[in-house]
Coordinates of C-alpha atoms in Angstrom, one line a residue:
X185 CA -12.8 -5.6 20.1
X186 CA -15.7 -3.3 21.0
X187 CA -18.1 -5.9 19.4
X188 CA -16.8 -9.1 20.9
X189 CA -20.1 -11.0 20.3
X190 CA -20.1 -10.1 16.6
X191 CA -16.4 -11.2 16.3
X192 CA -17.1 -14.6 17.8
X193 CA -20.3 -15.0 15.8
X194 CA -18.3 -14.6 12.6
X195 CA -15.9 -17.3 13.7
X196 CA -18.7 -19.7 14.7
X197 CA -20.7 -19.2 11.5
X198 CA -17.7 -20.0 9.4
X199 CA -16.6 -23.0 11.4
X200 CA -20.1 -24.6 11.3
X201 CA -19.6 -25.1 7.6
X202 CA -16.4 -27.2 8.1
X203 CA -16.8 -30.9 8.1
X204 CA -13.9 -31.4 10.4
X205 CA -15.3 -29.5 13.3
X206 CA -17.7 -31.5 15.6
X207 CA -19.2 -29.5 18.4
X208 CA -18.1 -26.6 20.7
X209 CA -15.1 -28.5 22.3
X210 CA -13.4 -28.9 18.9
X211 CA -14.3 -25.4 17.9
X212 CA -12.8 -24.0 21.1
X213 CA -9.6 -26.0 20.7
X214 CA -9.3 -24.9 17.0
X215 CA -9.6 -21.2 17.9
X216 CA -7.3 -21.5 21.0
X217 CA -4.1 -22.5 19.1
X218 CA -4.7 -19.7 16.5
X219 CA -5.3 -17.1 19.2
X220 CA -2.2 -18.3 21.0
X221 CA -0.1 -17.8 17.9
X222 CA -1.6 -14.4 17.1
X223 CA -0.9 -13.2 20.7
X224 CA 2.5 -14.8 20.8
X225 CA 3.4 -13.0 17.5
X226 CA 2.4 -9.6 19.1
X227 CA 4.5 -10.3 22.1
X228 CA 7.5 -11.4 20.0
X229 CA 7.3 -8.0 18.2
X230 CA 7.6 -6.3 21.6
X231 CA 10.6 -8.5 22.6
X232 CA 12.2 -8.0 19.3
X233 CA 12.1 -4.2 19.9
X234 CA 13.1 -4.3 23.6
X235 CA 15.6 -7.0 23.7
X236 CA 19.0 -7.0 22.0
X237 CA 19.5 -9.8 19.6
X238 CA 16.1 -11.5 20.3
X239 CA 15.8 -14.8 18.6
X240 CA 12.5 -16.5 18.2
X241 CA 12.1 -20.2 19.2
X242 CA 9.7 -20.5 16.2
X243 CA 11.4 -21.0 12.8
X244 CA 10.8 -18.1 10.5
X245 CA 8.5 -20.1 8.1
X246 CA 6.2 -20.9 11.0
X247 CA 5.9 -17.5 12.7
X248 CA 2.3 -16.1 12.5
X249 CA 3.5 -12.9 10.7
X250 CA 5.1 -15.0 7.9
X251 CA 2.4 -17.5 7.0
X252 CA -0.9 -16.3 8.5
X253 CA -1.0 -12.6 7.6
X254 CA -2.8 -11.9 4.4
X255 CA -1.3 -8.8 2.7
X256 CA -4.0 -8.8 0.1
X257 CA -1.5 -9.2 -2.6
X258 CA -2.8 -12.6 -3.7
X259 CA 0.1 -14.5 -2.2
X260 CA -1.5 -15.7 1.1
X261 CA -1.8 -19.4 1.4
X262 CA -5.4 -20.8 1.2
X263 CA -7.2 -24.0 0.2
X264 CA -5.2 -27.2 0.0
X265 CA -1.9 -25.3 0.1
X266 CA -2.8 -23.8 3.5
X267 CA -4.1 -27.2 4.8
X268 CA -0.9 -28.9 3.7
X269 CA 1.3 -26.3 5.5
X270 CA -0.7 -26.3 8.7
X271 CA -1.0 -30.1 8.9
X272 CA 2.4 -31.2 7.6
X273 CA 4.7 -28.3 8.5
X274 CA 3.3 -25.9 11.2
X275 CA 2.0 -28.5 13.6
X276 CA 4.9 -31.0 13.4
X277 CA 7.4 -28.2 13.8
X278 CA 5.7 -26.7 16.8
X279 CA 5.4 -30.1 18.3
X280 CA 9.2 -30.6 18.0
X281 CA 9.5 -32.6 14.8
X282 CA 12.0 -31.8 12.1
X283 CA 10.8 -31.3 8.5
X284 CA 13.2 -33.1 6.2
X285 CA 14.4 -32.6 2.6
X286 CA 14.1 -35.6 0.1
X287 CA 17.7 -36.4 0.9
X288 CA 17.1 -36.7 4.6
X289 CA 18.7 -33.3 5.6
X290 CA 16.8 -31.0 7.9
X291 CA 14.7 -28.5 6.1
X292 CA 13.0 -26.9 9.1
X293 CA 14.1 -27.5 12.6
X294 CA 11.4 -28.5 15.0
X295 CA 11.0 -26.5 18.1
X296 CA 13.5 -27.7 20.6
X297 CA 13.3 -27.1 24.4
X298 CA 16.0 -27.7 27.0
X299 CA 16.1 -27.2 30.7
X300 CA 17.7 -23.8 30.0
X301 CA 15.0 -22.6 27.6
X302 CA 13.2 -19.5 29.0
X303 CA 9.5 -20.1 29.9
X304 CA 8.4 -17.4 27.4
X305 CA 9.9 -19.6 24.7
X306 CA 9.2 -23.1 26.0
X307 CA 5.5 -22.5 26.3
X308 CA 5.2 -22.6 22.5
X309 CA 6.2 -26.3 22.6
X310 CA 4.0 -27.2 25.6
X311 CA 1.1 -25.3 24.1
X312 CA 1.1 -27.5 21.0
X313 CA 1.9 -30.8 22.6
X314 CA -1.8 -31.7 22.8
X315 CA -3.2 -29.2 20.3
X316 CA -5.1 -30.4 17.3
X317 CA -6.0 -29.0 13.9
X318 CA -9.5 -30.2 13.0
X319 CA -10.5 -28.1 10.0
X320 CA -10.7 -29.8 6.6
X321 CA -11.5 -26.9 4.3
X322 CA -8.5 -24.7 3.6
X323 CA -10.6 -21.8 2.3
X324 CA -12.7 -21.7 5.5
X325 CA -9.5 -21.9 7.5
X326 CA -8.1 -18.9 5.7
X327 CA -11.2 -17.0 6.5
X328 CA -10.9 -17.8 10.2
X329 CA -7.3 -16.8 10.2
X330 CA -8.0 -13.5 8.5
X331 CA -10.7 -12.7 11.1
X332 CA -8.3 -13.5 14.0
X333 CA -5.6 -11.5 12.4
X334 CA -7.9 -8.4 12.5
X335 CA -7.3 -8.2 16.2
X336 CA -5.2 -5.0 16.7
X337 CA -3.2 -6.0 19.7
X338 CA -1.1 -2.9 19.4
X339 CA -4.0 -1.0 21.0
X340 CA -3.4 -2.7 24.3
X341 CA -0.4 -1.3 26.1
X342 CA -0.7 -3.4 29.3
X343 CA 0.4 -7.0 29.2
X344 CA -2.7 -8.4 30.9
X345 CA -4.8 -7.1 28.0
X346 CA -3.5 -9.9 25.9
X347 CA -5.0 -12.4 28.4
X348 CA -8.3 -10.4 28.4
X349 CA -8.7 -10.9 24.7
X350 CA -8.0 -14.7 24.9
X351 CA -10.1 -15.3 28.0
X352 CA -13.1 -13.2 26.7
X353 CA -13.2 -14.9 23.4
X354 CA -12.9 -18.4 24.8
X355 CA -15.7 -17.7 27.3
X356 CA -17.8 -16.2 24.5
X357 CA -17.3 -19.4 22.5
X358 CA -18.7 -21.7 25.2
X359 CA -21.3 -21.6 27.9
X360 CA -20.1 -21.0 31.4
X361 CA -17.1 -23.2 32.1
X362 CA -17.7 -26.8 33.2
X363 CA -15.6 -26.2 36.2
X364 CA -17.6 -23.1 37.2
X365 CA -15.0 -20.7 35.9
X366 CA -16.0 -17.1 35.1
X367 CA -13.3 -14.7 34.1
X368 CA -13.2 -11.6 36.0
X369 CA -14.3 -8.1 34.9
X370 CA -11.6 -5.4 35.1
X371 CA -13.5 -3.3 37.6
X372 CA -13.6 -6.1 40.1
X373 CA -10.0 -7.1 39.9
X374 CA -8.9 -3.4 40.2
X375 CA -11.0 -3.0 43.4
X376 CA -9.8 -6.2 44.9
X377 CA -6.1 -5.4 44.1
X378 CA -6.6 -2.0 45.7
X379 CA -7.9 -3.5 48.9
X380 CA -5.4 -6.2 49.4
X381 CA -2.5 -3.8 48.4
X382 CA 0.4 -6.2 48.7
X383 CA 3.5 -4.8 50.4
X384 CA 7.1 -4.9 49.2
X385 CA 8.6 -8.4 49.5
X386 CA 5.3 -10.2 50.1
X387 CA 4.4 -13.5 48.6
X388 CA 1.1 -13.4 46.6
X389 CA -0.8 -16.4 45.1
X390 CA -3.7 -16.5 42.7
X391 CA -4.8 -20.2 42.8
X392 CA -7.0 -19.9 39.7
X393 CA -5.1 -17.3 37.8
X394 CA -6.3 -17.6 34.3
X395 CA -3.9 -15.5 32.2
X396 CA -2.9 -13.4 35.2
X397 CA -5.5 -10.7 35.6
X398 CA -4.5 -9.9 39.2
X399 CA -0.7 -9.8 38.3
X400 CA -1.3 -7.3 35.6
X401 CA -3.0 -4.9 37.9
X402 CA -0.3 -4.6 40.6
X403 CA 1.0 -1.0 41.0
X404 CA 4.2 -0.3 39.0
X405 CA 6.2 0.2 42.2
X406 CA 5.5 -3.4 43.2
X407 CA 6.4 -5.0 40.0
X408 CA 9.5 -7.2 40.7
X409 CA 9.2 -6.4 44.4
X410 CA 6.7 -9.0 45.4
X411 CA 6.9 -12.8 44.8
X412 CA 4.1 -13.8 42.5
X413 CA 2.7 -17.4 42.5
X414 CA 0.0 -18.6 40.2
X415 CA -1.9 -21.8 39.7
X416 CA -4.1 -22.5 36.6
X417 CA -5.6 -25.8 35.6
X418 CA -6.4 -24.7 32.0
X419 CA -3.3 -25.4 30.0
X420 CA -3.5 -22.6 27.4
X421 CA -4.5 -20.0 29.9
X422 CA -1.7 -21.0 32.3
X423 CA 0.9 -21.0 29.5
X424 CA -0.2 -17.5 28.4
X425 CA 0.2 -16.3 32.0
X426 CA 3.7 -17.9 32.1
X427 CA 4.5 -15.9 28.9
X428 CA 3.1 -12.6 30.1
X429 CA 4.7 -12.9 33.6
X430 CA 7.9 -14.8 33.2
X431 CA 9.1 -13.7 36.7
X432 CA 6.1 -15.3 38.4
X433 CA 6.1 -18.9 39.6
X434 CA 3.1 -20.2 37.7
X435 CA 2.0 -23.9 37.8
X436 CA -0.2 -25.3 35.2
X437 CA -2.1 -27.8 37.3
X438 CA -5.0 -28.0 39.8
X439 CA -4.9 -26.3 43.2
X440 CA -5.5 -29.7 44.7
X441 CA -2.3 -31.0 43.2
X442 CA -0.1 -28.1 44.3
X443 CA 2.1 -28.5 47.4
X444 CA 2.4 -25.3 49.4
X445 CA 3.7 -25.1 52.9
X446 CA 1.2 -24.0 55.6
X447 CA 1.5 -20.3 56.8
X448 CA 3.8 -19.6 53.8
X449 CA 2.0 -16.9 51.9
X450 CA 1.0 -13.3 52.7
X451 CA -1.9 -12.8 50.3
X452 CA -4.1 -15.1 48.3
X453 CA -6.5 -13.5 45.9
X454 CA -8.6 -14.6 42.9
X455 CA -11.8 -15.7 41.3
X456 CA -12.2 -19.2 42.3
X457 CA -14.2 -21.9 40.5
X458 CA -17.6 -22.5 42.0
X459 CA -20.1 -25.3 41.7
X460 CA -21.9 -28.1 43.5
X461 CA -19.1 -30.6 43.3
X462 CA -16.2 -31.6 45.5
X463 CA -12.4 -31.7 44.8
X464 CA -10.3 -34.7 45.5
X465 CA -7.6 -33.7 47.9
X466 CA -6.6 -36.2 50.5
X467 CA -5.9 -33.5 53.1
X468 CA -9.4 -32.1 52.8
X469 CA -11.6 -34.9 51.5
X470 CA -13.1 -35.6 55.0
X471 CA -14.8 -32.2 55.0
X472 CA -16.7 -32.8 51.8
X473 CA -16.5 -29.2 50.8
X474 CA -17.9 -27.7 47.6
X475 CA -15.1 -26.5 45.3
X476 CA -15.4 -22.8 46.2
X477 CA -15.5 -23.5 49.9
X478 CA -12.5 -25.9 49.5
X479 CA -10.4 -23.0 48.0
X480 CA -11.2 -20.8 51.0
X481 CA -10.3 -23.4 53.6
X482 CA -7.1 -24.6 52.0
X483 CA -6.0 -21.0 51.2
X484 CA -6.4 -20.0 54.9
X485 CA -4.1 -22.8 55.8
X486 CA -1.6 -21.5 53.3
X487 CA -1.4 -17.9 54.4
X488 CA 0.5 -16.7 57.5
X489 CA -1.3 -15.5 60.6
X490 CA -2.5 -12.0 59.7
X491 CA -2.5 -12.8 56.0
X492 CA -5.4 -12.0 53.6
X493 CA -7.6 -14.3 51.5
X494 CA -9.8 -12.4 49.1
X495 CA -11.9 -14.4 46.7
X496 CA -14.9 -14.0 44.3
X497 CA -17.2 -16.8 45.0
X498 CA -20.7 -18.2 44.7
X499 CA -23.3 -16.6 46.9
X500 CA -23.7 -20.1 48.2
X501 CA -20.6 -19.7 50.3
X502 CA -22.5 -17.1 52.4
X503 CA -26.1 -18.0 51.8
X504 CA -26.4 -21.7 52.1
X505 CA -28.4 -22.9 55.0
X506 CA -25.8 -25.4 56.4
X507 CA -23.3 -23.2 58.3
X508 CA -20.5 -25.8 58.7
X509 CA -18.2 -24.4 55.8
X510 CA -18.6 -20.9 57.2
X511 CA -17.9 -22.1 60.7
X512 CA -14.6 -23.7 59.4
X513 CA -13.7 -20.3 58.0
X514 CA -14.5 -18.5 61.2
X515 CA -12.3 -20.9 63.2
X516 CA -9.4 -19.8 60.9
X517 CA -10.1 -16.2 60.1
X518 CA -12.0 -12.9 60.7
X519 CA -14.4 -11.6 58.1
X520 CA -13.1 -8.1 57.0
X521 CA -16.1 -7.7 54.8
X522 CA -18.1 -9.1 52.0
X523 CA -19.6 -7.4 48.8
X524 CA -22.5 -8.8 47.0
X525 CA -22.1 -8.2 43.3
X526 CA -25.0 -7.5 40.8
X527 CA -26.1 -10.6 38.9
X528 CA -24.9 -9.1 35.6
X529 CA -21.3 -8.8 36.7
X530 CA -20.2 -11.8 34.6
X531 CA -22.8 -11.4 31.9
X532 CA -20.2 -10.4 29.2
X533 CA -17.9 -13.3 30.0
X534 CA -20.2 -16.1 31.0
X535 CA -23.2 -15.2 28.8
X536 CA -25.5 -15.7 31.8
X537 CA -26.5 -14.0 35.1
X538 CA -24.4 -15.3 37.9
X539 CA -24.9 -14.5 41.6
X540 CA -21.5 -13.9 43.4
X541 CA -19.8 -12.2 46.3
X542 CA -16.3 -10.9 47.1
X543 CA -15.2 -12.1 50.5
X544 CA -12.2 -10.7 52.4
X545 CA -10.8 -12.8 55.3
X546 CA -7.9 -12.2 57.6
X547 CA -6.3 -15.2 59.1
X548 CA -6.5 -15.1 62.9
X549 CA -3.3 -14.5 64.9
X550 CA -4.7 -16.1 68.0
X551 CA -4.7 -19.8 68.5
X552 CA -7.6 -19.6 71.0
X553 CA -10.6 -21.7 70.2
X554 CA -13.8 -19.8 69.3
X555 CA -16.3 -19.8 72.2
X556 CA -19.0 -18.5 69.9
X557 CA -19.3 -18.4 66.1
X558 CA -19.9 -14.8 64.7
X559 CA -23.2 -13.9 63.1
X560 CA -21.9 -14.1 59.6
X561 CA -21.8 -17.9 60.0
X562 CA -25.5 -18.0 59.9
X563 CA -28.4 -17.1 57.7
X564 CA -31.6 -15.3 58.4
X565 CA -35.0 -15.4 56.7
X566 CA -35.5 -13.3 53.6
X567 CA -39.1 -14.6 53.3
X568 CA -40.9 -17.7 54.2
X569 CA -38.9 -19.9 51.9
X570 CA -35.6 -18.2 51.3
X571 CA -32.6 -17.2 53.4
X572 CA -29.7 -14.7 53.1
X573 CA -26.6 -14.4 55.2
X574 CA -27.1 -12.3 58.3
X575 CA -24.1 -10.2 57.3
X576 CA -25.9 -8.9 54.2
X577 CA -29.2 -8.5 56.2
X578 CA -27.3 -6.3 58.7
X579 CA -25.1 -4.5 56.1
X580 CA -27.2 -3.5 53.1
X581 CA -24.5 -1.0 52.2
X582 CA -22.5 -4.0 51.1
X583 CA -25.0 -5.0 48.4
X584 CA -24.1 -3.5 45.0
X585 CA -27.7 -3.3 43.8
X586 CA -31.0 -4.4 45.3
X587 CA -32.2 -7.8 46.3
X588 CA -35.1 -9.3 44.4
X589 CA -36.8 -12.6 43.7
X590 CA -36.0 -14.0 40.2
X591 CA -36.7 -17.3 38.5
X592 CA -33.7 -19.6 38.9
X593 CA -32.2 -21.9 36.2
X594 CA -33.6 -24.9 38.1
X595 CA -37.1 -23.7 38.6
X596 CA -38.4 -21.8 41.6
X597 CA -37.3 -18.4 42.7
X598 CA -34.0 -17.2 44.1
X599 CA -32.9 -14.1 45.9
X600 CA -30.6 -12.2 43.5
X601 CA -28.9 -8.9 43.5
X602 CA -30.0 -6.8 40.4
X603 CA -28.1 -3.7 39.4
X604 CA -29.2 -0.3 40.3
X605 CA -30.1 1.5 37.1
X606 CA -27.8 4.3 36.1
X607 CA -25.0 3.3 38.5
X608 CA -21.8 1.7 37.2
X609 CA -20.2 -1.3 38.8
X610 CA -17.1 0.7 39.5
X611 CA -19.1 3.3 41.4
X612 CA -21.0 0.6 43.4
X613 CA -17.7 -1.0 44.3
X614 CA -15.9 2.2 45.3
X615 CA -18.8 3.0 47.6
X616 CA -18.9 -0.5 49.2
X617 CA -15.1 -0.8 49.8
X618 CA -15.3 2.1 52.3
X619 CA -17.0 -0.2 54.7
X620 CA -14.3 -3.0 54.6
X621 CA -13.2 -3.4 58.2
X622 CA -9.8 -4.2 59.8
X623 CA -6.2 -3.3 59.1
X624 CA -3.6 -5.0 57.1

């Protein structure tokens, strides 16, 4: 996986020649179900070794290792035979349909799920409920399967690495997500996890958890000793998270549709979607918040007094001229610190330069109304046309790079943080976190 772009280019070049694939959306969906089965097969090998009498929910004929793997002995299915199997056996079985013999008896049992089926098994059925197989050329399909099967998942010892592979490839296959989702580099998640440092018995939520990056980075002594909650709107990502972290309470739905009591959680952490659009949530519609600001405001309502909210967000949260969203945050929380990330932080995942910050907030324990908003609610002039948040103007040590004017995607010039040459992101972050204030 050292050359992810080359890996994905091979997939894309092959799929462009298939008459059944029409555009990136279908290409992504086609790749997604194959990646899921490849990852699931690797996990099943672990479970088979570590659990006594492990039994797969997938019939033997439909397990990746028994139909997809090409042993180079000339017996691997390809062409029309492969298409026939995938379309008329694999997909019906994984969707729960029995395959029958000519006399009507059951030849292959469809995947069956009951209320007692463990999540790590039931996700196979839910993952395929809405999945589609678009490819029409069985030879090309075999080529795609062989490339995906080249992934050597045995090299990744930590469970969250499976999610890294899935997320990275999907983000490489598409432009930055339509919901403003950018999957998080390891150096950033590690630093954020180090700072929030959940304690034994605490309740932790990632409201846009992807495949569970933050869960996978918890220290060993905390595993099983904190209550993990996750929310992920992308179905396959959320189901992979459920598979990787079966003890976590992970909901595959939008944050706006999730009911959480106020003052219930201790820590909320994540990389929230960002963009210039609002979210429909009846409790917050009146504020007309952009999606990234909505995640902050709602999260502060859900943590207890003294609890922590730590998010990666657009620089717009801190830098936009209108202070109202920041004032709402200040009414609920104190700013422990903010770190401006270099604009290439998400380059590998999103394929573009994205300006972003990490913001650490602690919910206020006092119910007193603010008499004056703090300086970080407001911006100052960067030059005659542009502004930056007064916090970054007063605390250049929290900028992981240097501020420069660069052409924006929409014309004009923006203030962006460009990386310092020769300095790694990890080193920049380790320097900046020394200045995070407050105690938790």
